[in-house]
Amino acid sequence: MKIHAIQTGTVEVKKNQVAGKGSGAGRLVNVLFGKEWVERPVPIYAWVIEHEEGVIVVDTGETARTSEAGYFPRWHPYYNLAVRFQVKPEEEIGVQLKQMGIDSKDVTKVILTHMHTDHAGRLHDFPQSAIHVNMPEYRRAQGFRGQIDGYLLNRMPGWLSPQPIDFDRDSFGAFESSWNVTAKGDVKVVPTPGHTPAHVSVIVTLEDINYFLAGDTTYTEENLLRKIPDGVSPDPNQAVETMQNILSFARQRPTVYLPSHDPDSESRLKTKAVLVVE
Ligand SMILES: [Zn+2]
């Protein structure tokens, strides 16, 4: 088994998104109208697990179409004021997989940590794979309410018919439930609500190290250690509870923490730099 980090371009967001400020609805206002952007664009990572039972992709990254005029809803304050994507066509996941010698037919499963555009933007590359989504997340993305919350269901492929993530009562470390992705039990999904209420993470266990594909549970490892919720989580307390679970998990088992937008995720994967929790 091998895990690869696939960087599908970069994104710039406000500092108040990376580390939330204020309370209640004010947090989102601070994201939209915050003056300071991150110092440099942050990566958008997707993950590829070359597993003996088939290739598993975790998140699909973003599409180069984000630079087309009108790709995002023009009326949407977040897309107008608070985010800038840079994705070249050759950075899309399908192109990169081909270069690695992986055919999309070999991808048996795609697992989405959540359905935000920079995680679900290239589902189009996987028409033959089972797409697994936590169903409450899929429901949240529907309709006009979903659009207000920033989901772009209209940009998803027409064939999309996601398979559920079936959590059972099997606890895994600090997590009370989990879903076994492989028969071997070395790839599991755990609930990590916060950034979105039905957000999930994927844990890959390889040679006694747990690679925690964290999606947007936090934007950086530092913010996990400092338990700083981002500025867009609808329930910051829930986000902190999830961080506590991840930290407890990492206290019990060697864990490499890999959020989707941490500039250091790729190097931590390579050097197997485990999380050090006091
Ligand atoms: Zn997100």
PDB file of C-alpha atoms and ligand atoms in Angstrom:
ATOM      1  CA  MET A   1       0.000   0.000   0.000  1.00  0.00           C
ATOM      2  CA  LYS A   2       1.146   3.510  -0.773  1.00  0.00           C
ATOM      3  CA  ILE A   3      -0.344   6.948  -0.080  1.00  0.00           C
ATOM      4  CA  HIS A   4       0.218   9.834  -2.490  1.00  0.00           C
ATOM      5  CA  ALA A   5      -0.499  13.531  -1.991  1.00  0.00           C
ATOM      6  CA  ILE A   6      -1.935  15.097  -5.148  1.00  0.00           C
ATOM      7  CA  GLN A   7      -1.875  18.884  -5.171  1.00  0.00           C
ATOM      8  CA  THR A   8      -4.637  20.267  -7.370  1.00  0.00           C
ATOM      9  CA  GLY A   9      -3.620  23.905  -7.451  1.00  0.00           C
ATOM     10  CA  THR A  10      -3.871  26.484  -4.705  1.00  0.00           C
ATOM     11  CA  VAL A  11      -6.424  28.694  -3.020  1.00  0.00           C
ATOM     12  CA  GLU A  12      -6.247  31.998  -1.187  1.00  0.00           C
ATOM     13  CA  VAL A  13      -8.628  32.660   1.670  1.00  0.00           C
ATOM     14  CA  LYS A  14      -8.893  35.238   4.413  1.00  0.00           C
ATOM     15  CA  LYS A  15      -6.872  34.874   7.601  1.00  0.00           C
ATOM     16  CA  ASN A  16     -10.208  35.019   9.460  1.00  0.00           C
ATOM     17  CA  GLN A  17     -11.253  31.837   7.668  1.00  0.00           C
ATOM     18  CA  VAL A  18      -8.144  29.889   8.688  1.00  0.00           C
ATOM     19  CA  ALA A  19      -8.545  31.018  12.303  1.00  0.00           C
ATOM     20  CA  GLY A  20     -12.079  32.167  13.080  1.00  0.00           C
ATOM     21  CA  LYS A  21     -12.714  35.452  14.880  1.00  0.00           C
ATOM     22  CA  GLY A  22     -15.747  36.708  16.751  1.00  0.00           C
ATOM     23  CA  SER A  23     -18.945  34.887  17.665  1.00  0.00           C
ATOM     24  CA  GLY A  24     -22.160  33.722  16.022  1.00  0.00           C
ATOM     25  CA  ALA A  25     -22.923  35.184  12.595  1.00  0.00           C
ATOM     26  CA  GLY A  26     -20.105  37.689  13.144  1.00  0.00           C
ATOM     27  CA  ARG A  27     -17.591  34.950  12.376  1.00  0.00           C
ATOM     28  CA  LEU A  28     -18.789  34.676   8.791  1.00  0.00           C
ATOM     29  CA  VAL A  29     -18.962  38.468   8.446  1.00  0.00           C
ATOM     30  CA  ASN A  30     -15.305  38.596   9.546  1.00  0.00           C
ATOM     31  CA  VAL A  31     -14.425  36.068   6.837  1.00  0.00           C
ATOM     32  CA  LEU A  32     -16.288  37.952   4.103  1.00  0.00           C
ATOM     33  CA  PHE A  33     -15.054  41.434   5.011  1.00  0.00           C
ATOM     34  CA  GLY A  34     -11.716  40.603   6.636  1.00  0.00           C
ATOM     35  CA  LYS A  35      -8.969  42.666   5.002  1.00  0.00           C
ATOM     36  CA  GLU A  36      -6.099  40.225   5.376  1.00  0.00           C
ATOM     37  CA  TRP A  37      -5.535  37.264   3.103  1.00  0.00           C
ATOM     38  CA  VAL A  38      -3.281  34.303   3.912  1.00  0.00           C
ATOM     39  CA  GLU A  39       0.368  35.254   3.359  1.00  0.00           C
ATOM     40  CA  ARG A  40       0.694  32.898   0.425  1.00  0.00           C
ATOM     41  CA  PRO A  41      -1.770  30.683  -1.476  1.00  0.00           C
ATOM     42  CA  VAL A  42      -2.360  27.353   0.276  1.00  0.00           C
ATOM     43  CA  PRO A  43      -2.392  23.961  -1.469  1.00  0.00           C
ATOM     44  CA  ILE A  44      -5.532  21.992  -2.311  1.00  0.00           C
ATOM     45  CA  TYR A  45      -4.656  18.355  -1.639  1.00  0.00           C
ATOM     46  CA  ALA A  46      -6.427  15.184  -2.657  1.00  0.00           C
ATOM     47  CA  TRP A  47      -5.108  11.753  -1.638  1.00  0.00           C
ATOM     48  CA  VAL A  48      -4.595   8.537  -3.536  1.00  0.00           C
ATOM     49  CA  ILE A  49      -4.249   5.220  -1.714  1.00  0.00           C
ATOM     50  CA  GLU A  50      -2.790   2.447  -3.843  1.00  0.00           C
ATOM     51  CA  HIS A  51      -4.341  -0.492  -2.010  1.00  0.00           C
ATOM     52  CA  GLU A  52      -4.248  -4.172  -2.930  1.00  0.00           C
ATOM     53  CA  GLU A  53      -8.081  -4.178  -2.983  1.00  0.00           C
ATOM     54  CA  GLY A  54      -8.114  -1.305  -5.525  1.00  0.00           C
ATOM     55  CA  VAL A  55      -7.162   2.333  -5.672  1.00  0.00           C
ATOM     56  CA  ILE A  56      -9.004   4.588  -3.207  1.00  0.00           C
ATOM     57  CA  VAL A  57      -9.169   8.337  -3.792  1.00  0.00           C
ATOM     58  CA  VAL A  58      -9.937  10.677  -0.877  1.00  0.00           C
ATOM     59  CA  ASP A  59     -11.336  13.978  -2.163  1.00  0.00           C
ATOM     60  CA  THR A  60     -10.904  15.002  -5.784  1.00  0.00           C
ATOM     61  CA  GLY A  61      -9.456  18.480  -5.372  1.00  0.00           C
ATOM     62  CA  GLU A  62     -10.540  21.420  -7.496  1.00  0.00           C
ATOM     63  CA  THR A  63     -11.201  21.924 -11.208  1.00  0.00           C
ATOM     64  CA  ALA A  64      -9.461  24.344 -13.599  1.00  0.00           C
ATOM     65  CA  ARG A  65     -12.948  25.528 -14.571  1.00  0.00           C
ATOM     66  CA  THR A  66     -12.902  27.766 -11.484  1.00  0.00           C
ATOM     67  CA  SER A  67     -11.182  30.413 -13.645  1.00  0.00           C
ATOM     68  CA  GLU A  68     -14.136  30.524 -16.104  1.00  0.00           C
ATOM     69  CA  ALA A  69     -16.338  33.583 -15.760  1.00  0.00           C
ATOM     70  CA  GLY A  70     -19.636  32.571 -14.199  1.00  0.00           C
ATOM     71  CA  TYR A  71     -18.441  29.223 -12.861  1.00  0.00           C
ATOM     72  CA  PHE A  72     -19.380  30.358  -9.358  1.00  0.00           C
ATOM     73  CA  PRO A  73     -22.816  31.856  -8.653  1.00  0.00           C
ATOM     74  CA  ARG A  74     -22.332  35.582  -9.327  1.00  0.00           C
ATOM     75  CA  TRP A  75     -24.548  36.632  -6.449  1.00  0.00           C
ATOM     76  CA  HIS A  76     -22.630  34.627  -3.858  1.00  0.00           C
ATOM     77  CA  PRO A  77     -20.797  36.819  -1.321  1.00  0.00           C
ATOM     78  CA  TYR A  78     -18.238  34.161  -0.348  1.00  0.00           C
ATOM     79  CA  TYR A  79     -17.138  33.477  -3.936  1.00  0.00           C
ATOM     80  CA  ASN A  80     -17.104  37.208  -4.705  1.00  0.00           C
ATOM     81  CA  LEU A  81     -15.261  38.428  -1.650  1.00  0.00           C
ATOM     82  CA  ALA A  82     -13.376  35.717   0.140  1.00  0.00           C
ATOM     83  CA  VAL A  83     -11.764  33.114  -2.112  1.00  0.00           C
ATOM     84  CA  ARG A  84      -9.399  32.987  -5.120  1.00  0.00           C
ATOM     85  CA  PHE A  85      -8.538  29.706  -6.834  1.00  0.00           C
ATOM     86  CA  GLN A  86      -5.545  28.957  -9.048  1.00  0.00           C
ATOM     87  CA  VAL A  87      -5.902  25.597 -10.783  1.00  0.00           C
ATOM     88  CA  LYS A  88      -4.249  24.750 -14.098  1.00  0.00           C
ATOM     89  CA  PRO A  89      -5.787  22.040 -16.323  1.00  0.00           C
ATOM     90  CA  GLU A  90      -2.719  19.847 -15.821  1.00  0.00           C
ATOM     91  CA  GLU A  91      -3.184  20.099 -12.056  1.00  0.00           C
ATOM     92  CA  GLU A  92      -6.568  18.361 -12.097  1.00  0.00           C
ATOM     93  CA  ILE A  93      -6.531  14.972 -10.414  1.00  0.00           C
ATOM     94  CA  GLY A  94      -7.455  12.916 -13.504  1.00  0.00           C
ATOM     95  CA  VAL A  95      -4.465  14.243 -15.461  1.00  0.00           C
ATOM     96  CA  GLN A  96      -2.101  13.648 -12.549  1.00  0.00           C
ATOM     97  CA  LEU A  97      -3.366  10.078 -11.997  1.00  0.00           C
ATOM     98  CA  LYS A  98      -2.747   9.281 -15.657  1.00  0.00           C
ATOM     99  CA  GLN A  99       0.814  10.569 -15.344  1.00  0.00           C
ATOM    100  CA  MET A 100       1.271   8.235 -12.381  1.00  0.00           C
ATOM    101  CA  GLY A 101       0.072   5.332 -14.516  1.00  0.00           C
ATOM    102  CA  ILE A 102      -3.251   4.998 -12.699  1.00  0.00           C
ATOM    103  CA  ASP A 103      -6.332   4.625 -14.883  1.00  0.00           C
ATOM    104  CA  SER A 104      -9.569   6.002 -13.435  1.00  0.00           C
ATOM    105  CA  LYS A 105     -11.070   2.508 -14.015  1.00  0.00           C
ATOM    106  CA  ASP A 106      -8.685   1.209 -11.335  1.00  0.00           C
ATOM    107  CA  VAL A 107     -10.169   3.576  -8.761  1.00  0.00           C
ATOM    108  CA  THR A 108     -12.744   1.434  -6.957  1.00  0.00           C
ATOM    109  CA  LYS A 109     -13.798   4.043  -4.404  1.00  0.00           C
ATOM    110  CA  VAL A 110     -13.805   7.803  -4.047  1.00  0.00           C
ATOM    111  CA  ILE A 111     -14.462   9.035  -0.507  1.00  0.00           C
ATOM    112  CA  LEU A 112     -15.373  12.678   0.065  1.00  0.00           C
ATOM    113  CA  THR A 113     -14.523  14.265   3.427  1.00  0.00           C
ATOM    114  CA  HIS A 114     -17.245  16.790   2.573  1.00  0.00           C
ATOM    115  CA  MET A 115     -18.797  18.298  -0.538  1.00  0.00           C
ATOM    116  CA  HIS A 116     -17.225  21.756  -0.762  1.00  0.00           C
ATOM    117  CA  THR A 117     -16.070  22.610  -4.285  1.00  0.00           C
ATOM    118  CA  ASP A 118     -12.341  22.238  -3.630  1.00  0.00           C
ATOM    119  CA  HIS A 119     -12.901  18.656  -2.426  1.00  0.00           C
ATOM    120  CA  ALA A 120     -15.568  17.519  -4.894  1.00  0.00           C
ATOM    121  CA  GLY A 121     -14.606  19.636  -7.919  1.00  0.00           C
ATOM    122  CA  ARG A 122     -13.370  16.794 -10.141  1.00  0.00           C
ATOM    123  CA  LEU A 123     -15.745  13.898  -9.467  1.00  0.00           C
ATOM    124  CA  HIS A 124     -16.038  13.995 -13.284  1.00  0.00           C
ATOM    125  CA  ASP A 125     -12.786  12.004 -13.466  1.00  0.00           C
ATOM    126  CA  PHE A 126     -14.360   8.982 -11.718  1.00  0.00           C
ATOM    127  CA  PRO A 127     -17.483   7.887 -13.607  1.00  0.00           C
ATOM    128  CA  GLN A 128     -16.781   4.217 -12.922  1.00  0.00           C
ATOM    129  CA  SER A 129     -15.977   4.459  -9.217  1.00  0.00           C
ATOM    130  CA  ALA A 130     -18.276   4.149  -6.205  1.00  0.00           C
ATOM    131  CA  ILE A 131     -18.522   7.675  -4.776  1.00  0.00           C
ATOM    132  CA  HIS A 132     -18.939   7.556  -1.004  1.00  0.00           C
ATOM    133  CA  VAL A 133     -20.406  10.537   0.820  1.00  0.00           C
ATOM    134  CA  ASN A 134     -21.832  10.881   4.303  1.00  0.00           C
ATOM    135  CA  MET A 135     -25.523  11.194   3.369  1.00  0.00           C
ATOM    136  CA  PRO A 136     -26.384  14.097   5.720  1.00  0.00           C
ATOM    137  CA  GLU A 137     -23.596  16.033   3.951  1.00  0.00           C
ATOM    138  CA  TYR A 138     -25.138  15.239   0.548  1.00  0.00           C
ATOM    139  CA  ARG A 139     -28.555  16.352   1.780  1.00  0.00           C
ATOM    140  CA  ARG A 140     -27.084  19.589   3.130  1.00  0.00           C
ATOM    141  CA  ALA A 141     -25.684  20.388  -0.319  1.00  0.00           C
ATOM    142  CA  GLN A 142     -29.136  20.272  -1.968  1.00  0.00           C
ATOM    143  CA  GLY A 143     -31.269  23.125  -3.197  1.00  0.00           C
ATOM    144  CA  PHE A 144     -30.929  26.862  -2.753  1.00  0.00           C
ATOM    145  CA  ARG A 145     -30.060  26.455   0.917  1.00  0.00           C
ATOM    146  CA  GLY A 146     -27.106  24.321  -0.169  1.00  0.00           C
ATOM    147  CA  GLN A 147     -25.986  27.033  -2.608  1.00  0.00           C
ATOM    148  CA  ILE A 148     -26.133  29.657   0.121  1.00  0.00           C
ATOM    149  CA  ASP A 149     -23.914  27.369   2.193  1.00  0.00           C
ATOM    150  CA  GLY A 150     -21.429  27.396  -0.702  1.00  0.00           C
ATOM    151  CA  TYR A 151     -22.099  23.975  -2.267  1.00  0.00           C
ATOM    152  CA  LEU A 152     -22.072  23.788  -6.075  1.00  0.00           C
ATOM    153  CA  LEU A 153     -24.274  20.788  -6.728  1.00  0.00           C
ATOM    154  CA  ASN A 154     -25.073  22.184 -10.200  1.00  0.00           C
ATOM    155  CA  ARG A 155     -21.386  21.638 -11.105  1.00  0.00           C
ATOM    156  CA  MET A 156     -21.360  17.979 -10.058  1.00  0.00           C
ATOM    157  CA  PRO A 157     -21.577  15.357 -12.833  1.00  0.00           C
ATOM    158  CA  GLY A 158     -25.117  14.426 -13.851  1.00  0.00           C
ATOM    159  CA  TRP A 159     -24.449  10.734 -13.144  1.00  0.00           C
ATOM    160  CA  LEU A 160     -23.595  11.375  -9.504  1.00  0.00           C
ATOM    161  CA  SER A 161     -25.472   8.985  -7.251  1.00  0.00           C
ATOM    162  CA  PRO A 162     -23.447   8.702  -4.074  1.00  0.00           C
ATOM    163  CA  GLN A 163     -23.154   5.607  -1.910  1.00  0.00           C
ATOM    164  CA  PRO A 164     -23.546   6.060   1.829  1.00  0.00           C
ATOM    165  CA  ILE A 165     -20.811   5.840   4.418  1.00  0.00           C
ATOM    166  CA  ASP A 166     -22.219   3.276   6.838  1.00  0.00           C
ATOM    167  CA  PHE A 167     -20.892   4.063  10.275  1.00  0.00           C
ATOM    168  CA  ASP A 168     -21.251   1.222  12.733  1.00  0.00           C
ATOM    169  CA  ARG A 169     -20.706   1.055  16.456  1.00  0.00           C
ATOM    170  CA  ASP A 170     -17.125  -0.116  15.943  1.00  0.00           C
ATOM    171  CA  SER A 171     -15.093   2.346  17.919  1.00  0.00           C
ATOM    172  CA  PHE A 172     -11.624   3.223  16.666  1.00  0.00           C
ATOM    173  CA  GLY A 173      -9.431   4.879  19.278  1.00  0.00           C
ATOM    174  CA  ALA A 174     -11.211   8.015  20.449  1.00  0.00           C
ATOM    175  CA  PHE A 175     -13.876   7.694  17.747  1.00  0.00           C
ATOM    176  CA  GLU A 176     -17.104   6.005  18.828  1.00  0.00           C
ATOM    177  CA  SER A 177     -18.007   4.822  15.368  1.00  0.00           C
ATOM    178  CA  SER A 178     -16.209   4.051  12.159  1.00  0.00           C
ATOM    179  CA  TRP A 179     -16.704   2.545   8.729  1.00  0.00           C
ATOM    180  CA  ASN A 180     -14.366  -0.077   7.366  1.00  0.00           C
ATOM    181  CA  VAL A 181     -13.483   0.777   3.781  1.00  0.00           C
ATOM    182  CA  THR A 182     -11.327  -2.295   3.132  1.00  0.00           C
ATOM    183  CA  ALA A 183     -11.777  -5.959   4.028  1.00  0.00           C
ATOM    184  CA  LYS A 184      -8.337  -5.799   5.588  1.00  0.00           C
ATOM    185  CA  GLY A 185      -9.492  -3.047   7.962  1.00  0.00           C
ATOM    186  CA  ASP A 186      -6.560  -0.754   7.270  1.00  0.00           C
ATOM    187  CA  VAL A 187      -8.622   2.098   5.815  1.00  0.00           C
ATOM    188  CA  LYS A 188     -11.421   3.511   7.972  1.00  0.00           C
ATOM    189  CA  VAL A 189     -13.720   6.509   7.874  1.00  0.00           C
ATOM    190  CA  VAL A 190     -14.509   8.317  11.137  1.00  0.00           C
ATOM    191  CA  PRO A 191     -16.963  11.146  11.817  1.00  0.00           C
ATOM    192  CA  THR A 192     -15.230  14.517  12.293  1.00  0.00           C
ATOM    193  CA  PRO A 193     -18.080  17.068  12.401  1.00  0.00           C
ATOM    194  CA  GLY A 194     -17.315  20.775  12.661  1.00  0.00           C
ATOM    195  CA  HIS A 195     -16.206  22.383   9.394  1.00  0.00           C
ATOM    196  CA  THR A 196     -19.486  20.931   8.150  1.00  0.00           C
ATOM    197  CA  PRO A 197     -21.907  19.030  10.419  1.00  0.00           C
ATOM    198  CA  ALA A 198     -21.361  15.710   8.595  1.00  0.00           C
ATOM    199  CA  HIS A 199     -17.668  16.094   7.731  1.00  0.00           C
ATOM    200  CA  VAL A 200     -15.645  12.844   7.842  1.00  0.00           C
ATOM    201  CA  SER A 201     -11.959  11.905   7.872  1.00  0.00           C
ATOM    202  CA  VAL A 202     -10.152   8.840   6.558  1.00  0.00           C
ATOM    203  CA  ILE A 203      -7.536   6.969   8.592  1.00  0.00           C
ATOM    204  CA  VAL A 204      -5.062   4.744   6.764  1.00  0.00           C
ATOM    205  CA  THR A 205      -3.008   2.411   8.950  1.00  0.00           C
ATOM    206  CA  LEU A 206       0.303   1.397   7.455  1.00  0.00           C
ATOM    207  CA  GLU A 207       3.168  -0.192   9.385  1.00  0.00           C
ATOM    208  CA  ASP A 208       1.630   0.918  12.704  1.00  0.00           C
ATOM    209  CA  ILE A 209       1.381   4.549  11.661  1.00  0.00           C
ATOM    210  CA  ASN A 210      -2.046   6.137  11.221  1.00  0.00           C
ATOM    211  CA  TYR A 211      -2.254   8.604   8.356  1.00  0.00           C
ATOM    212  CA  PHE A 212      -5.125  10.904   9.205  1.00  0.00           C
ATOM    213  CA  LEU A 213      -6.579  12.370   5.986  1.00  0.00           C
ATOM    214  CA  ALA A 214      -8.332  15.180   7.785  1.00  0.00           C
ATOM    215  CA  GLY A 215     -10.069  17.188   5.053  1.00  0.00           C
ATOM    216  CA  ASP A 216     -10.885  20.556   6.623  1.00  0.00           C
ATOM    217  CA  THR A 217     -11.083  19.565  10.315  1.00  0.00           C
ATOM    218  CA  THR A 218      -8.508  22.349  10.666  1.00  0.00           C
ATOM    219  CA  TYR A 219      -6.484  24.115   7.985  1.00  0.00           C
ATOM    220  CA  THR A 220      -3.158  23.421   9.708  1.00  0.00           C
ATOM    221  CA  GLU A 221      -1.618  21.093  12.274  1.00  0.00           C
ATOM    222  CA  GLU A 222      -0.807  24.106  14.416  1.00  0.00           C
ATOM    223  CA  ASN A 223      -4.491  25.083  14.585  1.00  0.00           C
ATOM    224  CA  LEU A 224      -5.335  21.537  15.665  1.00  0.00           C
ATOM    225  CA  LEU A 225      -2.779  21.646  18.492  1.00  0.00           C
ATOM    226  CA  ARG A 226      -4.061  25.085  19.533  1.00  0.00           C
ATOM    227  CA  LYS A 227      -7.698  23.985  19.037  1.00  0.00           C
ATOM    228  CA  ILE A 228      -8.578  26.986  16.869  1.00  0.00           C
ATOM    229  CA  PRO A 229     -11.803  26.481  14.870  1.00  0.00           C
ATOM    230  CA  ASP A 230     -11.963  28.003  11.379  1.00  0.00           C
ATOM    231  CA  GLY A 231     -14.199  30.952  10.515  1.00  0.00           C
ATOM    232  CA  VAL A 232     -16.766  29.022   8.462  1.00  0.00           C
ATOM    233  CA  SER A 233     -17.663  26.128  10.792  1.00  0.00           C
ATOM    234  CA  PRO A 234     -21.371  26.511  11.592  1.00  0.00           C
ATOM    235  CA  ASP A 235     -20.728  25.202  15.120  1.00  0.00           C
ATOM    236  CA  PRO A 236     -17.225  26.090  16.365  1.00  0.00           C
ATOM    237  CA  ASN A 237     -17.752  24.128  19.612  1.00  0.00           C
ATOM    238  CA  GLN A 238     -18.433  20.981  17.626  1.00  0.00           C
ATOM    239  CA  ALA A 239     -15.243  21.650  15.628  1.00  0.00           C
ATOM    240  CA  VAL A 240     -13.240  21.884  18.877  1.00  0.00           C
ATOM    241  CA  GLU A 241     -14.798  18.645  20.182  1.00  0.00           C
ATOM    242  CA  THR A 242     -13.642  16.915  17.016  1.00  0.00           C
ATOM    243  CA  MET A 243     -10.138  18.354  17.488  1.00  0.00           C
ATOM    244  CA  GLN A 244     -10.121  16.918  21.011  1.00  0.00           C
ATOM    245  CA  ASN A 245     -11.049  13.510  19.584  1.00  0.00           C
ATOM    246  CA  ILE A 246      -8.237  13.696  17.041  1.00  0.00           C
ATOM    247  CA  LEU A 247      -5.740  14.726  19.723  1.00  0.00           C
ATOM    248  CA  SER A 248      -6.881  11.846  21.987  1.00  0.00           C
ATOM    249  CA  PHE A 249      -6.529   9.457  19.060  1.00  0.00           C
ATOM    250  CA  ALA A 250      -3.007  10.750  18.399  1.00  0.00           C
ATOM    251  CA  ARG A 251      -2.065  10.361  22.074  1.00  0.00           C
ATOM    252  CA  GLN A 252      -2.925   6.652  21.865  1.00  0.00           C
ATOM    253  CA  ARG A 253      -1.506   5.815  18.438  1.00  0.00           C
ATOM    254  CA  PRO A 254       1.226   7.258  16.224  1.00  0.00           C
ATOM    255  CA  THR A 255      -0.636   9.596  13.881  1.00  0.00           C
ATOM    256  CA  VAL A 256       0.460  11.693  10.918  1.00  0.00           C
ATOM    257  CA  TYR A 257      -2.060  14.532  10.606  1.00  0.00           C
ATOM    258  CA  LEU A 258      -2.786  15.550   7.012  1.00  0.00           C
ATOM    259  CA  PRO A 259      -5.302  18.367   6.475  1.00  0.00           C
ATOM    260  CA  SER A 260      -6.176  19.286   2.871  1.00  0.00           C
ATOM    261  CA  HIS A 261      -4.776  22.826   2.953  1.00  0.00           C
ATOM    262  CA  ASP A 262      -1.729  22.581   5.227  1.00  0.00           C
ATOM    263  CA  PRO A 263       1.405  23.568   3.264  1.00  0.00           C
ATOM    264  CA  ASP A 264       3.345  21.035   5.381  1.00  0.00           C
ATOM    265  CA  SER A 265       1.026  18.032   4.849  1.00  0.00           C
ATOM    266  CA  GLU A 266       2.993  16.603   1.925  1.00  0.00           C
ATOM    267  CA  SER A 267       6.340  16.745   3.732  1.00  0.00           C
ATOM    268  CA  ARG A 268       4.820  15.218   6.891  1.00  0.00           C
ATOM    269  CA  LEU A 269       3.512  12.335   4.775  1.00  0.00           C
ATOM    270  CA  LYS A 270       6.970  11.790   3.271  1.00  0.00           C
ATOM    271  CA  THR A 271       8.888  11.981   6.543  1.00  0.00           C
ATOM    272  CA  LYS A 272       6.162  10.205   8.588  1.00  0.00           C
ATOM    273  CA  ALA A 273       6.197  13.109  11.027  1.00  0.00           C
ATOM    274  CA  VAL A 274       3.805  12.032  13.759  1.00  0.00           C
ATOM    275  CA  LEU A 275       1.722  14.439  15.787  1.00  0.00           C
ATOM    276  CA  VAL A 276       3.283  15.250  19.159  1.00  0.00           C
ATOM    277  CA  VAL A 277       0.544  15.943  21.696  1.00  0.00           C
ATOM    278  CA  GLU A 278       1.376  17.017  25.231  1.00  0.00           C
TER     279      GLU A 278
HETATM  280 ZN    ZN B   1     -14.365  22.845   3.101  1.00  0.00          ZN
END
